[in-house]
Coordinates of C-alpha atoms and ligand atoms in Angstrom, one line a residue:
M1 CA -23.9 28.1 -40.0
S2 CA -25.0 26.2 -36.8
E3 CA -22.3 24.6 -34.5
P4 CA -22.0 20.8 -34.8
T5 CA -23.7 19.1 -31.8
P6 CA -21.1 18.0 -29.2
D7 CA -21.0 14.2 -28.4
F8 CA -20.2 15.1 -24.8
D9 CA -20.4 18.0 -22.4
L10 CA -16.9 17.4 -21.2
A11 CA -14.0 15.3 -22.6
V12 CA -11.2 14.8 -20.1
I13 CA -7.7 13.7 -21.3
G14 CA -6.1 11.7 -18.4
S15 CA -7.5 9.7 -15.5
G16 CA -5.5 11.0 -12.5
G17 CA -6.6 13.1 -9.6
A18 CA -7.5 16.2 -11.7
A19 CA -9.4 14.1 -14.2
F20 CA -11.4 12.2 -11.6
A21 CA -12.3 15.2 -9.6
A22 CA -13.6 16.9 -12.8
A23 CA -15.5 13.9 -14.0
I24 CA -17.2 13.4 -10.6
R25 CA -18.2 17.0 -10.3
A26 CA -19.4 17.2 -13.9
T27 CA -21.4 13.9 -13.7
N28 CA -23.0 15.2 -10.5
L29 CA -24.1 18.2 -12.4
G30 CA -25.8 15.8 -14.9
K31 CA -23.2 16.4 -17.6
R32 CA -22.2 13.7 -20.2
V33 CA -18.5 13.0 -19.6
L34 CA -15.9 11.1 -21.5
M35 CA -12.5 10.2 -20.0
I36 CA -9.6 9.1 -22.1
E37 CA -6.5 7.3 -20.7
R38 CA -3.6 5.9 -22.7
S39 CA -2.0 4.1 -19.8
T40 CA -3.1 2.8 -16.4
V41 CA -6.3 4.3 -15.0
G42 CA -5.7 6.4 -11.9
G43 CA -2.6 8.3 -13.1
T44 CA 0.5 9.1 -11.1
C45 CA -0.7 9.3 -7.5
V46 CA -2.2 5.9 -7.0
N47 CA 0.1 4.0 -9.5
T48 CA 3.6 5.5 -9.2
G49 CA 3.4 8.5 -6.8
C50 CA 1.8 9.1 -3.4
I51 CA 0.5 5.7 -2.7
P52 CA 3.4 3.4 -3.6
S53 CA 6.0 5.8 -2.1
K54 CA 4.2 6.3 1.2
A55 CA 3.5 2.5 1.4
L56 CA 7.2 1.8 1.0
L57 CA 8.2 4.6 3.3
A58 CA 5.9 3.2 6.0
A59 CA 7.5 -0.2 5.6
A60 CA 11.0 1.2 5.7
E61 CA 10.1 3.2 8.8
A62 CA 8.9 0.1 10.6
R63 CA 12.3 -1.5 9.8
H64 CA 14.2 1.6 10.9
V65 CA 12.3 1.8 14.2
A66 CA 13.1 -1.9 14.8
L67 CA 16.8 -1.2 14.3
D68 CA 16.8 2.1 16.2
A69 CA 14.4 1.6 19.2
S70 CA 16.9 -0.3 21.4
G71 CA 19.1 2.7 21.5
R72 CA 16.2 5.1 22.1
F73 CA 14.2 3.3 24.8
P74 CA 16.0 1.8 27.7
G75 CA 14.8 -1.7 28.4
I76 CA 13.6 -2.4 24.9
S77 CA 15.4 -4.7 22.7
T78 CA 14.6 -4.9 18.9
S79 CA 16.2 -6.0 15.8
A80 CA 15.5 -6.3 12.0
G81 CA 16.6 -8.7 9.4
E82 CA 17.4 -8.4 5.7
V83 CA 14.8 -6.9 3.3
D84 CA 13.0 -9.2 0.9
M85 CA 12.7 -6.5 -1.8
A86 CA 10.6 -8.6 -4.1
G87 CA 8.2 -9.4 -1.3
L88 CA 8.0 -5.7 -0.3
I89 CA 7.4 -4.6 -3.9
G90 CA 4.8 -7.4 -4.3
G91 CA 2.9 -6.1 -1.2
K92 CA 3.1 -2.5 -2.5
R93 CA 1.7 -3.7 -5.9
F94 CA -1.2 -5.4 -4.2
L95 CA -2.1 -2.3 -2.2
V96 CA -1.9 -0.1 -5.4
E97 CA -4.1 -2.5 -7.3
T98 CA -6.7 -2.6 -4.5
M99 CA -6.7 1.2 -4.2
R100 CA -6.8 1.7 -8.0
S101 CA -9.9 -0.5 -8.1
D102 CA -11.7 0.9 -5.1
K103 CA -10.9 4.6 -5.5
Y104 CA -10.7 4.9 -9.3
V105 CA -11.8 2.1 -11.7
D106 CA -15.0 1.1 -9.8
L107 CA -16.1 4.8 -9.4
I108 CA -16.3 5.1 -13.2
A109 CA -19.2 2.6 -13.3
D110 CA -20.7 4.0 -10.0
Y111 CA -20.9 7.5 -11.5
G112 CA -21.6 6.3 -15.0
W113 CA -19.2 8.3 -17.3
E114 CA -17.5 6.8 -20.3
L115 CA -13.9 5.7 -20.4
R116 CA -11.8 5.1 -23.6
Q117 CA -8.4 3.5 -23.4
G118 CA -6.3 5.3 -26.0
N119 CA -4.1 8.2 -26.9
A120 CA -5.9 11.6 -27.3
V121 CA -4.7 14.3 -29.7
F122 CA -6.4 17.6 -30.6
A123 CA -7.5 18.0 -34.2
G124 CA -10.0 20.4 -35.9
T125 CA -9.6 24.1 -35.5
Q126 CA -9.3 26.7 -32.8
D127 CA -13.0 27.5 -33.1
D128 CA -14.1 23.9 -33.4
P129 CA -11.6 21.6 -31.6
V130 CA -12.1 17.8 -31.7
L131 CA -10.2 15.0 -30.1
E132 CA -8.8 12.1 -32.2
I133 CA -8.5 9.0 -30.0
T134 CA -6.4 6.1 -31.1
G135 CA -6.9 2.9 -29.1
G136 CA -4.4 0.2 -28.4
D137 CA -5.7 -1.8 -31.3
G138 CA -5.2 1.1 -33.7
A139 CA -9.0 1.9 -33.8
R140 CA -9.6 5.6 -34.3
E141 CA -12.4 7.7 -33.0
S142 CA -13.2 11.4 -33.3
V143 CA -15.0 13.1 -30.5
R144 CA -16.5 16.6 -30.1
A145 CA -17.2 18.1 -26.7
A146 CA -18.6 21.4 -25.4
H147 CA -15.6 21.6 -23.1
Y148 CA -12.2 19.9 -23.0
L149 CA -10.0 19.3 -19.9
V150 CA -6.3 18.6 -20.4
A151 CA -5.3 16.7 -17.3
T152 CA -2.3 14.8 -18.7
G153 CA 0.0 15.3 -15.6
S154 CA 3.7 15.4 -15.6
A155 CA 6.6 12.9 -16.1
P156 CA 10.1 12.7 -14.5
W157 CA 12.5 15.2 -16.1
V158 CA 16.0 14.0 -16.8
P159 CA 18.5 16.8 -17.1
P160 CA 20.9 16.9 -20.1
I161 CA 23.9 15.5 -18.1
E162 CA 26.6 14.0 -20.3
G163 CA 26.4 10.3 -20.4
L164 CA 23.3 10.0 -18.3
A165 CA 21.1 8.8 -21.1
D166 CA 23.5 5.9 -21.7
T167 CA 23.3 4.6 -18.1
E168 CA 20.5 2.6 -16.7
Y169 CA 19.4 5.4 -14.4
L170 CA 16.4 5.0 -12.1
T171 CA 13.5 7.4 -11.7
S172 CA 11.1 7.3 -8.7
T173 CA 8.8 5.1 -10.9
T174 CA 11.4 2.5 -11.7
A175 CA 13.2 2.6 -8.3
M176 CA 9.9 1.5 -6.7
E177 CA 9.8 -1.6 -8.9
L178 CA 13.4 -2.8 -8.0
Q179 CA 13.6 -6.5 -7.0
E180 CA 16.7 -6.0 -5.0
V181 CA 17.9 -3.3 -2.6
P182 CA 20.9 -1.6 -4.4
E183 CA 24.1 -1.9 -2.4
S184 CA 24.7 1.8 -2.9
L185 CA 22.7 4.6 -4.5
L186 CA 23.4 8.1 -5.8
V187 CA 20.4 10.4 -5.7
I188 CA 20.6 13.5 -7.9
G189 CA 18.2 16.1 -6.7
G190 CA 17.0 17.7 -3.4
G191 CA 13.3 18.1 -3.7
Y192 CA 10.6 16.1 -2.0
V193 CA 10.8 13.0 -4.2
A194 CA 14.6 12.9 -3.9
L195 CA 14.5 13.2 -0.1
E196 CA 11.8 10.6 0.3
Q197 CA 13.5 8.1 -2.0
A198 CA 16.9 8.7 -0.4
Q199 CA 15.6 7.9 3.1
L200 CA 13.5 5.0 1.8
F201 CA 16.5 3.2 0.3
A202 CA 18.8 4.1 3.1
R203 CA 16.4 2.5 5.5
L204 CA 16.1 -0.6 3.4
G205 CA 19.9 -0.9 3.6
S206 CA 21.5 1.0 0.7
K207 CA 24.4 3.3 1.2
V208 CA 23.0 6.6 -0.1
T209 CA 24.7 9.7 -1.3
I210 CA 22.6 12.8 -2.3
L211 CA 24.1 15.2 -4.8
V212 CA 22.1 18.4 -4.6
R213 CA 22.6 21.6 -6.6
S214 CA 21.9 24.1 -3.8
R215 CA 20.5 22.8 -0.5
L216 CA 17.9 20.2 0.6
A217 CA 14.3 21.4 0.1
S218 CA 15.7 24.7 -1.2
A219 CA 12.2 26.3 -1.5
E220 CA 11.6 25.9 2.2
E221 CA 13.1 27.5 5.3
P222 CA 16.9 27.1 5.7
E223 CA 16.3 25.7 9.2
A224 CA 14.5 22.8 7.5
S225 CA 17.4 22.0 5.3
R226 CA 19.8 22.1 8.2
A227 CA 17.5 19.8 10.3
L228 CA 17.2 17.3 7.5
M229 CA 21.0 17.4 7.0
G230 CA 21.4 16.3 10.6
I231 CA 18.7 13.7 10.4
F232 CA 20.2 12.2 7.2
A233 CA 23.7 12.3 8.7
D234 CA 22.4 10.3 11.7
E235 CA 21.1 7.7 9.3
G236 CA 24.4 7.5 7.4
I237 CA 23.1 9.3 4.3
R238 CA 25.7 11.5 2.8
V239 CA 24.5 14.9 1.5
V240 CA 26.8 16.8 -0.9
R241 CA 25.5 20.3 -1.3
R242 CA 26.2 22.7 -4.2
A243 CA 27.1 19.8 -6.4
A244 CA 26.6 20.3 -10.1
V245 CA 26.7 16.9 -11.7
S246 CA 28.5 17.2 -15.1
S247 CA 28.8 13.6 -16.3
V248 CA 27.6 10.1 -15.5
R249 CA 29.1 6.9 -16.8
T250 CA 29.3 3.2 -16.1
D251 CA 32.6 1.7 -15.1
P252 CA 33.0 -1.1 -17.6
A253 CA 35.1 -3.2 -15.1
T254 CA 32.7 -3.1 -12.1
G255 CA 29.4 -2.0 -13.6
E256 CA 29.3 0.8 -11.1
I257 CA 27.9 4.2 -11.9
I258 CA 30.4 7.0 -11.7
A259 CA 29.1 10.6 -11.4
T260 CA 31.4 13.5 -11.7
A261 CA 30.3 16.7 -10.0
T262 CA 31.7 20.2 -9.7
I263 CA 31.8 21.2 -6.0
S264 CA 33.2 24.6 -5.0
G265 CA 35.1 24.9 -8.3
G266 CA 36.7 21.5 -8.0
Q267 CA 35.7 18.2 -9.5
E268 CA 34.8 15.1 -7.5
E269 CA 33.8 11.6 -8.4
F270 CA 31.0 9.6 -6.7
R271 CA 30.5 5.8 -7.2
A272 CA 27.5 3.7 -6.5
T273 CA 25.7 0.6 -7.9
R274 CA 22.7 2.6 -9.0
V275 CA 21.8 6.2 -9.7
L276 CA 18.4 7.7 -9.2
V277 CA 17.5 10.9 -11.0
A278 CA 15.0 13.0 -9.0
T279 CA 15.5 16.5 -10.6
G280 CA 11.8 17.4 -10.9
R281 CA 9.0 16.6 -13.4
R282 CA 7.8 18.3 -16.6
P283 CA 4.2 18.7 -17.8
V284 CA 3.1 16.2 -20.4
T285 CA 2.0 18.2 -23.4
E286 CA 4.1 16.9 -26.3
G287 CA 2.1 15.4 -29.1
L288 CA -1.2 16.9 -28.0
N289 CA -1.2 19.4 -30.9
L290 CA -2.1 22.2 -28.5
S291 CA -0.8 24.9 -30.8
G292 CA -3.1 23.6 -33.5
V293 CA -6.2 24.5 -31.4
G294 CA -4.7 27.8 -30.1
V295 CA -3.6 26.6 -26.6
K296 CA -0.5 28.4 -25.5
T297 CA 2.2 26.6 -23.5
G298 CA 5.1 28.0 -21.4
D299 CA 8.9 27.3 -21.5
G300 CA 8.6 24.1 -19.5
G301 CA 5.7 22.8 -21.7
E302 CA 3.1 23.7 -19.2
I303 CA -0.3 24.8 -20.4
L304 CA -0.6 28.5 -19.6
V305 CA -3.9 29.0 -17.7
D306 CA -5.5 32.0 -16.0
N307 CA -6.6 32.0 -12.4
Q308 CA -9.8 30.1 -13.3
L309 CA -7.8 27.4 -15.2
G310 CA -8.9 28.5 -18.6
S311 CA -6.4 28.2 -21.4
S312 CA -6.0 30.6 -24.4
N313 CA -8.8 28.6 -26.1
G314 CA -12.1 29.4 -24.3
R315 CA -13.3 25.8 -24.6
I316 CA -10.1 24.1 -23.4
W317 CA -9.1 24.0 -19.7
A318 CA -6.2 22.5 -17.9
A319 CA -5.8 21.0 -14.4
G320 CA -3.2 19.4 -12.2
D321 CA 0.5 18.9 -12.9
V322 CA 0.1 19.9 -16.6
T323 CA -0.5 23.5 -15.5
G324 CA 3.0 23.7 -14.0
H325 CA 1.4 24.6 -10.7
R326 CA 2.5 22.9 -7.4
E327 CA 2.6 19.1 -7.9
F328 CA 0.3 17.8 -5.2
V329 CA -2.7 15.5 -5.8
Y330 CA -4.9 17.8 -3.7
V331 CA -4.0 20.7 -6.0
A332 CA -4.9 18.5 -9.0
A333 CA -8.2 17.4 -7.5
S334 CA -9.1 21.0 -6.4
H335 CA -8.3 22.2 -10.0
G336 CA -10.6 19.5 -11.4
S337 CA -13.7 20.5 -9.5
L338 CA -13.0 24.2 -9.8
M339 CA -12.7 23.9 -13.6
V340 CA -16.1 22.2 -13.8
E341 CA -17.7 24.9 -11.7
N342 CA -16.2 27.6 -14.0
A343 CA -17.0 25.9 -17.2
F344 CA -20.6 24.8 -16.5
N345 CA -21.8 27.1 -13.7
N346 CA -19.9 30.3 -14.6
A347 CA -18.7 30.3 -11.0
G348 CA -15.7 32.5 -11.7
R349 CA -13.7 30.6 -9.0
E350 CA -10.0 31.2 -8.8
V351 CA -7.2 29.1 -7.5
D352 CA -5.7 30.4 -4.3
Y353 CA -2.5 29.0 -3.0
R354 CA -1.9 31.3 0.0
H355 CA -2.6 28.6 2.5
L356 CA -1.4 25.6 0.5
P357 CA 0.2 23.0 2.8
R358 CA 3.4 21.2 1.6
V359 CA 4.7 18.0 3.1
T360 CA 7.8 15.9 2.5
F361 CA 7.2 12.5 4.0
T362 CA 10.6 11.8 5.4
S363 CA 10.6 10.9 9.0
P364 CA 10.7 13.2 10.8
A365 CA 8.7 14.9 8.1
L366 CA 9.1 18.4 6.7
A367 CA 5.8 20.3 6.4
A368 CA 4.9 23.9 5.8
V369 CA 2.0 26.2 5.2
G370 CA 1.9 29.8 4.1
M371 CA 5.0 32.0 3.7
T372 CA 8.6 31.3 4.6
D373 CA 10.5 34.1 6.4
K374 CA 12.1 35.1 3.0
E375 CA 8.7 35.1 1.2
A376 CA 7.2 37.3 3.8
N377 CA 10.0 39.8 3.5
E378 CA 9.7 39.8 -0.2
A379 CA 6.0 40.5 0.1
G380 CA 6.9 43.6 2.1
I381 CA 5.8 42.1 5.5
R382 CA 8.0 43.1 8.3
C383 CA 8.0 39.8 10.1
E384 CA 8.9 38.5 13.4
C385 CA 9.8 34.8 13.5
R386 CA 10.3 32.2 16.3
V387 CA 12.0 28.9 15.9
L388 CA 11.1 26.5 18.6
P389 CA 13.5 23.5 18.9
L390 CA 11.6 20.3 19.5
E391 CA 13.3 19.8 22.9
Y392 CA 10.6 22.2 24.2
V393 CA 7.8 20.0 22.9
P394 CA 6.8 17.3 25.5
R395 CA 5.6 14.9 22.8
A396 CA 9.1 14.9 21.3
L397 CA 10.6 14.4 24.7
V398 CA 8.6 11.3 25.5
N399 CA 9.2 10.0 22.0
R400 CA 12.9 10.4 22.8
D401 CA 13.4 12.1 19.5
T402 CA 13.8 15.9 19.7
R403 CA 15.3 16.3 16.2
G404 CA 13.5 19.2 14.4
F405 CA 11.7 22.4 15.1
I406 CA 8.6 24.5 14.6
K407 CA 8.9 27.9 13.1
I408 CA 6.3 30.6 13.1
V409 CA 6.5 33.6 10.7
A410 CA 4.2 36.4 12.0
D411 CA 3.5 40.0 10.8
A412 CA 5.4 42.1 13.3
E413 CA 2.7 44.8 13.3
T414 CA -0.5 42.8 13.5
R415 CA 1.0 39.7 15.0
R416 CA -1.0 37.7 12.5
I417 CA 0.6 34.3 11.6
V418 CA 1.5 34.1 7.9
G419 CA 3.6 31.0 7.8
I420 CA 4.4 27.8 9.8
T421 CA 7.1 25.3 9.0
A422 CA 8.0 22.2 11.0
V423 CA 10.4 19.3 10.9
A424 CA 8.8 16.8 13.3
K425 CA 7.2 13.4 13.5
D426 CA 3.9 13.7 11.6
A427 CA 4.6 17.3 10.7
G428 CA 2.0 17.1 8.0
D429 CA -0.6 17.1 10.7
L430 CA 0.9 20.4 12.0
A431 CA 0.6 21.9 8.5
A432 CA -3.0 20.8 8.4
A433 CA -3.6 22.6 11.7
G434 CA -1.7 25.6 10.2
V435 CA -4.1 25.8 7.3
Y436 CA -6.9 26.5 9.8
I437 CA -4.8 29.0 11.7
L438 CA -3.8 30.9 8.6
E439 CA -7.3 30.8 7.1
A440 CA -8.8 32.2 10.3
G441 CA -6.2 34.9 10.3
M442 CA -5.2 34.1 13.8
T443 CA -2.5 36.0 15.7
V444 CA 0.3 34.5 17.8
D445 CA -1.5 35.7 21.0
Q446 CA -4.8 33.9 20.0
V447 CA -2.9 30.7 19.2
A448 CA -0.9 30.9 22.5
N449 CA -4.2 31.0 24.4
L450 CA -6.1 28.3 22.6
W451 CA -6.8 24.8 23.9
S452 CA -4.2 22.3 22.8
P453 CA -4.1 18.6 23.9
Y454 CA -1.1 17.8 26.1
L455 CA 1.3 15.4 24.5
T456 CA 0.5 16.0 20.9
M457 CA 3.0 17.2 18.5
A458 CA 0.5 19.9 17.4
E459 CA 0.8 21.4 20.9
G460 CA 4.2 22.6 19.7
I461 CA 2.4 25.2 17.6
K462 CA 0.9 26.7 20.8
I463 CA 4.3 26.6 22.6
A464 CA 6.0 28.2 19.6
A465 CA 3.3 30.9 19.8
Q466 CA 3.8 31.3 23.5
S467 CA 7.6 31.8 22.8
Y468 CA 6.7 35.3 21.5
T469 CA 6.0 36.4 25.0
T470 CA 7.3 33.7 27.4
D471 CA 10.6 32.0 28.1
V472 CA 9.4 28.5 27.1
S473 CA 12.2 26.8 28.9
K474 CA 10.4 27.8 32.1
L475 CA 7.0 26.3 31.2
S476 CA 5.7 23.6 33.5
C477 CA 3.3 20.9 32.5
C478 CA 0.7 21.3 29.8
A479 CA 2.1 24.6 28.4
S480 CA -0.7 26.5 30.0
Ligands
FAD501 C1 7.1 9.7 -6.2 C2 6.0 10.6 -6.1 C3 5.4 10.8 -4.9 C4 4.3 11.7 -4.7 N1 3.8 11.9 -3.5 C5 2.8 12.7 -3.3 C6 2.1 12.9 -2.0 O1 2.5 12.2 -1.0 N2 1.1 13.8 -1.9 C7 0.7 14.5 -3.0 O2 -0.2 15.3 -2.8 N3 1.3 14.4 -4.2 C8 2.3 13.5 -4.4 N4 2.8 13.4 -5.6 C9 2.3 14.2 -6.7 C10 1.0 13.7 -7.3 O3 1.1 12.3 -7.6 C11 0.7 14.5 -8.6 O4 0.7 15.9 -8.3 C12 -0.7 14.1 -9.1 O5 -0.9 12.7 -9.2 C13 -1.0 14.8 -10.5 O6 -2.3 14.4 -10.9 P1 -2.7 14.8 -12.4 O7 -4.2 14.5 -12.4 O8 -2.3 16.2 -12.7 O9 -1.9 13.9 -13.4 P2 -1.6 12.3 -13.4 O10 -2.1 11.6 -12.2 O11 -0.2 12.2 -13.8 O12 -2.5 11.8 -14.6 C14 -2.3 12.1 -16.0 C15 -2.7 11.0 -16.8 O13 -2.9 11.4 -18.2 C16 -2.6 10.3 -19.0 N5 -2.2 10.9 -20.4 C17 -1.2 11.8 -20.7 N6 -1.3 12.1 -22.0 C18 -2.3 11.5 -22.5 C19 -2.9 11.5 -23.8 N7 -2.4 12.2 -24.8 N8 -4.0 10.7 -24.0 C20 -4.5 10.0 -23.0 N9 -4.0 10.0 -21.7 C21 -3.0 10.7 -21.5 C22 -1.4 9.7 -18.3 O14 -1.2 8.4 -18.8 C23 -1.8 9.8 -16.9 O15 -2.4 8.6 -16.4 C24 3.9 12.5 -5.8 C25 4.5 12.3 -7.1 C26 5.5 11.4 -7.2 C27 6.1 11.2 -8.6

């Protein structure tokens, strides 16, 4: 019996970074593409993730600089008033709407693929999967495609802490819609969303306490956690490490949130007007009927994919947060185009995270690329590391902010750089430079002898490389 003719070459569930990258690439290849979105077009990054968070952080930084600059720069006098949170959120919404139109919605018409607003669920069989789409008005449609891409993203994960579900807890999504700055805020978690949101609200005027199970940014170098602890302490943010929150409740008399945590065997109570849960996100796969079409998922609900992003059903692919891979929009976008190349051009391209940059947009920021010291050791690399405090970086000196460091992890035998971590102003740009250094397989000696513009923070990478052979405290101008 002949196969039914597909209605589309590619049907994409979701409209975030992964979905858009796939749809653009497939349309460019002349494929007929259908995109299905049940909520707001654009997905997490533009609506509730990267864009709103960085827009608010930029505003909070402007306020922080205004409050802080007088102390840092002799002769300068600055001040900042109260925050009009409703105005700030209104401005953020306008930016989000503009970017959603320009960078997402308008592109659909420009490229010419089809969009359906509705919830997609797999039906049919493993050999002949179809998608059932239910629109907001209840209208149903059945669609058959040659290939399917599940790009349904992730959603905040709320741990099963006693009493938490009964409190009006915030997630990053709802926190960035608040109309008033909370007087005080408990943040549960220590990953990048927790750190960014904690500093955001502290800089807007909240008294913030972070309760973290292990240490801040626990996947990164321990020096980074220590540097961030110091930076947060300077800003009045209290960080409680090794705190396992066991219960959360609302004080009926005051309306305050009370979190009880176990710390070093003892119990301690923390109070605040609001609590923000930032304990990670989980892939959105519930209700998709993946098992019905032979798509296997892992313990966290993630779609299990091979290195080419194929699932256990040869016609169904997954991309972005739903794969359980690192949650960055550039990972999602890279997945989207890679999947299309593999599905339609048999490209056999594989995901490669060796030189994936990772940035936490606190200020100073934490950024890293390649391996940490520990990861290098675990990979059997005998490594030699250098940690350069920012007081040796002229840019930091003139900024009058030497909090932070640049760390290089190099293979002791070949002197090849295998990892770079920095806590510094605009550290993300250092990680971007690090991607090229690692990709080119450069050694510390090569980097130490390259051009680097004087009075950039990136010059710190060169100085850190020079520290392998030179006493950098004795360097004169221009690190030459
Ligand atoms: C607060 C925050 C800050 C962040 N900051 C950064 C940053 O600075 N830099 C960075 O690189 N990354 C950042 N991220 C991560 C980044 O936003 C995500 O990694 C990325 O957006 C994931 O894209 P995606 O395409 O996988 O999924 P998403 O963008 O989440 O899109 C999935 C879409 O699928 C839709 N969907 C789900 N199920 C169905 C269904 N059954 N039918 C129809 N539609 C469905 C959803 O409604 C959603 O719109 C941040 C995330 C958060 C939460």
